[in-house]
PDB file of C-alpha atoms and ligand atoms in Angstrom:
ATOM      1  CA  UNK A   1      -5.362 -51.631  11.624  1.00 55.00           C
ATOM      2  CA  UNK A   2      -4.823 -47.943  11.613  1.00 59.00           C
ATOM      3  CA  UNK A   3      -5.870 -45.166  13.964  1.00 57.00           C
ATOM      4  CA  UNK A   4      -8.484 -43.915  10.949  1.00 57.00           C
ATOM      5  CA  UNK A   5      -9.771 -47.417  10.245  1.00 64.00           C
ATOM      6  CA  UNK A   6     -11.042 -47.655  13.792  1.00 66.00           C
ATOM      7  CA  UNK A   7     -12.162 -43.485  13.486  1.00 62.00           C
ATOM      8  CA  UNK A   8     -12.968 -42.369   9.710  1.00 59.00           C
ATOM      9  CA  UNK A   9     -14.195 -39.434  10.833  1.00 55.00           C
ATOM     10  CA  UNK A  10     -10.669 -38.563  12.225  1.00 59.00           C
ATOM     11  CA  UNK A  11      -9.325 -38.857   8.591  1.00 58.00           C
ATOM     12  CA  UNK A  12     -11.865 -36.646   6.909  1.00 61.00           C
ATOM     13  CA  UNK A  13     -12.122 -34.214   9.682  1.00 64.00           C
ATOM     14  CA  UNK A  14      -8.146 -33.909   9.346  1.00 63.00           C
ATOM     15  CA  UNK A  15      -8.338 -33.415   5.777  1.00 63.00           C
ATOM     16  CA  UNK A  16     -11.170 -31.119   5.885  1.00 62.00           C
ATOM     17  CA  UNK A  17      -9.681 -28.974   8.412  1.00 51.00           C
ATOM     18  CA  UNK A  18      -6.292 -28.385   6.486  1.00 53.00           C
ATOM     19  CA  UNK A  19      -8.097 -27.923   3.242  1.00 52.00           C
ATOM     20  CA  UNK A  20     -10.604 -25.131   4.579  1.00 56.00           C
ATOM     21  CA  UNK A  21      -7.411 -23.932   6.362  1.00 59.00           C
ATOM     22  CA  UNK A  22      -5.079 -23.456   2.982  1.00 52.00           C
ATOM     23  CA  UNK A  23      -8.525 -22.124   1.221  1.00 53.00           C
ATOM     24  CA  UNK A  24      -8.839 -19.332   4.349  1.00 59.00           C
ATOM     25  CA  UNK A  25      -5.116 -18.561   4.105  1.00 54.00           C
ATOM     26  CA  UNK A  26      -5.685 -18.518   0.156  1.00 51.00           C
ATOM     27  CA  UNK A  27      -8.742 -16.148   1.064  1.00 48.00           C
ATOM     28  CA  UNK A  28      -6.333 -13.643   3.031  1.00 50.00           C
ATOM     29  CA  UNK A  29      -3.936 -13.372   1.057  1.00 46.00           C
ATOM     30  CA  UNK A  30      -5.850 -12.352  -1.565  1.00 45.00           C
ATOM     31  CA  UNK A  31      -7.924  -9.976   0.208  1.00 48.00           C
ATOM     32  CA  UNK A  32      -4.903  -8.263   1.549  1.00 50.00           C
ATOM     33  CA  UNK A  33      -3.306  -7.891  -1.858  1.00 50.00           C
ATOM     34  CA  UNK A  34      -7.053  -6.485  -3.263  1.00 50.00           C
ATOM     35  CA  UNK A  35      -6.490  -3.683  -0.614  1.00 49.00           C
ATOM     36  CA  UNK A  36      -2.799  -2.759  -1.227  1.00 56.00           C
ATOM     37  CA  UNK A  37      -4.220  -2.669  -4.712  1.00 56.00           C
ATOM     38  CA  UNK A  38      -6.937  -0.652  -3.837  1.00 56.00           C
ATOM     39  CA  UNK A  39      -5.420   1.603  -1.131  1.00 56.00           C
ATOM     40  CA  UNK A  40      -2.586   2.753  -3.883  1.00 55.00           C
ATOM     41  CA  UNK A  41      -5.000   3.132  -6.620  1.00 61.00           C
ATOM     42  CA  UNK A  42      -7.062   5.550  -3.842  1.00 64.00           C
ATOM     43  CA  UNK A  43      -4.236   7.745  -2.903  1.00 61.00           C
ATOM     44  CA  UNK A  44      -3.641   8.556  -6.951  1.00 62.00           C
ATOM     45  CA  UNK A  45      -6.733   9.164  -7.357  1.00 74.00           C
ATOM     46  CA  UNK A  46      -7.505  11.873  -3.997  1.00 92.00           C
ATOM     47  CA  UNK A  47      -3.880  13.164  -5.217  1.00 97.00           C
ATOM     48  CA  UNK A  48      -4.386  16.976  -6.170  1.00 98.00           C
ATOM     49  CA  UNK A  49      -2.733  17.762 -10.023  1.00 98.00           C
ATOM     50  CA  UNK A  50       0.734  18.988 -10.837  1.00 98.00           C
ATOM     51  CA  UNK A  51      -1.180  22.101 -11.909  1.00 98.00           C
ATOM     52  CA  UNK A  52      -3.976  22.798  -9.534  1.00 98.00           C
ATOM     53  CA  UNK A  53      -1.050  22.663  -6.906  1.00 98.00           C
ATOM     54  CA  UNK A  54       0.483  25.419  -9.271  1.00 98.00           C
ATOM     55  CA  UNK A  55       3.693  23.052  -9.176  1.00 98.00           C
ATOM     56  CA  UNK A  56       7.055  23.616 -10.904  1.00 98.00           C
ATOM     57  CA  UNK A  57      10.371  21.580 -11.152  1.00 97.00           C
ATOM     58  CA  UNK A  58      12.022  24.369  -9.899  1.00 98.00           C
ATOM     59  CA  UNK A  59      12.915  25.750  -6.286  1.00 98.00           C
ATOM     60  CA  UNK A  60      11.228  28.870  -4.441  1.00 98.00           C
ATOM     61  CA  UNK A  61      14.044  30.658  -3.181  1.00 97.00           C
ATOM     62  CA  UNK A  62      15.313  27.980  -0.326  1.00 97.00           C
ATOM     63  CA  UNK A  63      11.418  26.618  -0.426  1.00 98.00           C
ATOM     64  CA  UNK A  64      11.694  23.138  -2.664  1.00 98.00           C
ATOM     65  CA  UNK A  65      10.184  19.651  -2.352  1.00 98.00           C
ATOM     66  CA  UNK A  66      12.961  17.638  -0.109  1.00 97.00           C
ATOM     67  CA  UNK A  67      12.670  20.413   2.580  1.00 97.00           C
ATOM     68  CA  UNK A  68       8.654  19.943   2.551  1.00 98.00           C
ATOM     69  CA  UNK A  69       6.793  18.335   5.275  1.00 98.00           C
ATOM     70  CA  UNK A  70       4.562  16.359   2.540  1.00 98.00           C
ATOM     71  CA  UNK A  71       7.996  15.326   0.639  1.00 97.00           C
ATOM     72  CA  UNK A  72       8.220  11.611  -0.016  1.00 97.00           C
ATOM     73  CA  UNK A  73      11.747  10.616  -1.288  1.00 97.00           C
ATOM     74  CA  UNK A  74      12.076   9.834  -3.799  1.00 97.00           C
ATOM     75  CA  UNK A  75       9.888  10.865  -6.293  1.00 97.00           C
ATOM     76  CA  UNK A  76       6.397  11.750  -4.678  1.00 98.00           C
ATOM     77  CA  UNK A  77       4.561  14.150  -2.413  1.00 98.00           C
ATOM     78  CA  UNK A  78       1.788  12.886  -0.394  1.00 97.00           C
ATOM     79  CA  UNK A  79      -0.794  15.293  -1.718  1.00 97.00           C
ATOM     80  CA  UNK A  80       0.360  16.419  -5.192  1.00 98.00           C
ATOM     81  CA  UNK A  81       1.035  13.319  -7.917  1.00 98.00           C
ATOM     82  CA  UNK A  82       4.190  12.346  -8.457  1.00 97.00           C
ATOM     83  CA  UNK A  83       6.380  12.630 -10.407  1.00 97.00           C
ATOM     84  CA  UNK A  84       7.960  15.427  -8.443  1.00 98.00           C
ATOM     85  CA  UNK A  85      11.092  16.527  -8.720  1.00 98.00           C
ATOM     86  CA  UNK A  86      13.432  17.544  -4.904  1.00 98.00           C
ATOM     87  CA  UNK A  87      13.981  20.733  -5.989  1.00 98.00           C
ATOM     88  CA  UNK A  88      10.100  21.438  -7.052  1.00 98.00           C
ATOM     89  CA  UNK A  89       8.194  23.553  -5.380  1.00 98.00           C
ATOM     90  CA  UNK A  90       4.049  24.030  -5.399  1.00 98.00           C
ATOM     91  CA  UNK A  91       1.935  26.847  -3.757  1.00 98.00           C
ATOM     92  CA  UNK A  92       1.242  23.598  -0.939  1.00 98.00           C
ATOM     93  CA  UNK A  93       4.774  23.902   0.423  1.00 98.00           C
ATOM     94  CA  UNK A  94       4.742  23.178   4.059  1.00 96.00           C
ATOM     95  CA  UNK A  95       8.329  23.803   5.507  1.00 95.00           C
ATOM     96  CA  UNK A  96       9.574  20.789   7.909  1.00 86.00           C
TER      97      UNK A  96
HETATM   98  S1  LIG B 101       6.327  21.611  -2.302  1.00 97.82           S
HETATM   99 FE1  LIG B 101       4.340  20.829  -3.040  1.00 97.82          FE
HETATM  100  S2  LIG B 101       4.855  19.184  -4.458  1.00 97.82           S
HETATM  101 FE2  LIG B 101       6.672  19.595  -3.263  1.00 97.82          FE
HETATM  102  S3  LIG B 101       6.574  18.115  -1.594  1.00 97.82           S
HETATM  103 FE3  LIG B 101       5.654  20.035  -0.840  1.00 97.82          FE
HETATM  104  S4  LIG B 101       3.474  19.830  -1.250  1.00 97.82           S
HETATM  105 FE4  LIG B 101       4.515  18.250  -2.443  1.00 97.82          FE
END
């Protein structure tokens, strides 16, 4: 006789627990991916354009992209949308 013969309700609650478990973990996954998804679709979209932020591939004297606080190497600005070049410049540049 085994254990679940003497306690079905060991068996099912076993099986129901790992099932709801891999459908939760399913669940999370998911939702996490839906955000990343979401969160990088966001940030394009509240990025200002190449030419509201009066940008150009070319430097400003020693004032270009790589030495900007808002550079991120390395292709993309946090607040203008990429692609930007490292020695762009835009009337935004913050100096590091
Ligand atoms: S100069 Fe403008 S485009 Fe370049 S990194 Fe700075 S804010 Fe972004």
């Amino acid at each position: 006789m085994t254990p679940t013969e003497n306690f079905p309700w060991r068996a099912t609650s076993r099986r129901r627990l790992l099932h709801g478990a891999l459908l939760a973990t399913g669940g999370v996954v998911l939702a996490a991916a839906a955000l990343a998804a979401g969160g990088e679709a966001a940030a394009a979209a509240t990025k200002m354009s190449q030419k509201k932020a009066g940008y150009r591939d070319t430097p400003l004297g020693k004032s270009r992209c790589d030495n900007c606080g808002l550079w991120r190497p390395p292709a993309a600005c946090k607040t203008v949308e990429s692609p930007i070049a490292a020695a762009g410049w835009c009337n935004l540049y913050n100096s590091k």
